[in-house]
């Protein structure tokens, strides 16, 4: 793709008006590039792919085919929101792929974090490839590449999602956000009518809850990490911490400790809360969450999440800890 350098005089998109100008110009360019052909997009529901989807829906409507792969490692409510926003509200051509069993079967018994990441990445490409082969007449592949991706990867394109498709599926790329920084993508997303919790959401790793369910993933622990994460997010939102804290989530280790439930000793899992602030994710500090709120969240998690009897708060900055646990 030529034209991958942000012109020095390009104005920063900071207002709805500037976003509208950008959108109008991109809609024109996308229509010229794509004509009456079909475009494929892997739509994770993250900020970048969601904004690309909304932009392409505006430009070429049903010529865009969005593929949402539910790999079972998304947060509570995310797959449902993708379907609601894009299929129901924006009338998009959306293929929803329930690949939960497929991913969890492949991951069964795999404890090494990097092997888990590789399996998740490779399986994602395989599922996407299968869906791409089912579609007739695709000539373009849209991607949510943003300017930092280009700056980081130099001349080789290495955006996280669907690099790695086989030779015969090398489509021409459509990358309308390639000159934008993240904050600009959010302003554009808002102007396109995407919900705030999609546009302003915290970073979420590609392997998702897979790296927060430590060691070999099991369905019961995965459910516990998903439910405890949902409680944490709900309480942070209620208490004004959503949008203030850079990244916050729960982790479930693969060991139990003894506790008391219904007057009996019972072995159950702990859940760890992580809440950090950072500029660039290279270093991070821990959010000073009010103690009373931590106690309330602990109470909710230990009573509402099956199999969890303790909650811990990770006080470790990066370094020496990383943000994720594996
Ligand atoms: P760490 O744990 O290295 O994380 O301090 C820094 C940031 O990167 C995110 N992260 C990932 N993102 N795939 C991703 O897309 C991954 O495998 C991955 N591992 C960590 C992490 O959530 C944090 O924002």
Coordinates of N, CA and C in Angstrom, one line a residue, residues 36 41 70 103 177 180 197 206-207 230 236 240-241 269 278 282 286 298 304 309 313 317 326:
X36 N -17.8 -2.1 -7.2 CA -18.9 -2.9 -6.8 C -18.5 -4.3 -6.3
X41 N -13.8 -8.6 6.2 CA -13.2 -8.0 7.4 C -13.4 -8.9 8.6
X70 N -16.1 -16.0 17.4 CA -16.2 -16.1 18.9 C -15.3 -17.3 19.3
X103 N -11.8 -24.0 19.7 CA -10.6 -23.4 20.3 C -10.3 -24.1 21.6
X177 N -7.8 3.5 8.2 CA -7.3 4.2 9.4 C -5.8 4.2 9.5
X180 N -4.0 7.2 11.1 CA -4.6 7.8 12.3 C -4.0 7.2 13.6
X197 N -19.0 2.4 24.9 CA -18.2 1.3 25.5 C -17.5 0.5 24.5
X206 N -5.2 -9.9 22.1 CA -5.8 -10.8 21.1 C -6.1 -12.1 21.7
X207 N -5.2 -12.8 22.5 CA -5.6 -14.1 23.0 C -6.6 -14.0 24.2
X230 N -16.5 -9.4 34.7 CA -17.7 -8.6 34.4 C -18.1 -7.9 35.7
X236 N -16.3 -0.9 38.6 CA -15.5 0.3 38.2 C -16.4 1.3 37.5
X240 N -17.1 5.3 38.9 CA -16.3 6.4 38.2 C -14.9 6.0 37.8
X241 N -14.6 4.8 37.8 CA -13.2 4.4 37.5 C -13.0 4.0 36.0
X269 N -10.8 -21.8 44.1 CA -9.8 -20.9 43.4 C -9.7 -19.5 44.0
X278 N -0.8 3.5 32.7 CA 0.4 3.6 31.9 C 0.2 4.5 30.7
X282 N 4.9 0.1 28.5 CA 6.2 -0.4 28.8 C 6.5 -0.4 30.3
X286 N 0.2 1.0 39.7 CA -1.0 0.4 40.2 C -2.0 1.5 40.6
X298 N -14.8 -7.8 46.4 CA -14.4 -9.2 46.9 C -15.7 -9.9 47.4
X304 N -20.8 -14.5 44.2 CA -21.5 -14.6 42.9 C -20.8 -15.5 41.9
X309 N -13.1 -18.6 46.3 CA -13.3 -18.3 47.7 C -12.4 -17.2 48.2
X313 N -5.5 -8.5 45.5 CA -5.2 -7.3 44.7 C -3.7 -7.3 44.4
X317 N 3.9 -2.9 40.5 CA 4.0 -2.1 39.3 C 4.8 -2.8 38.2
X326 N 0.6 -13.8 32.2 CA 1.4 -14.7 31.4 C 1.4 -14.3 29.9

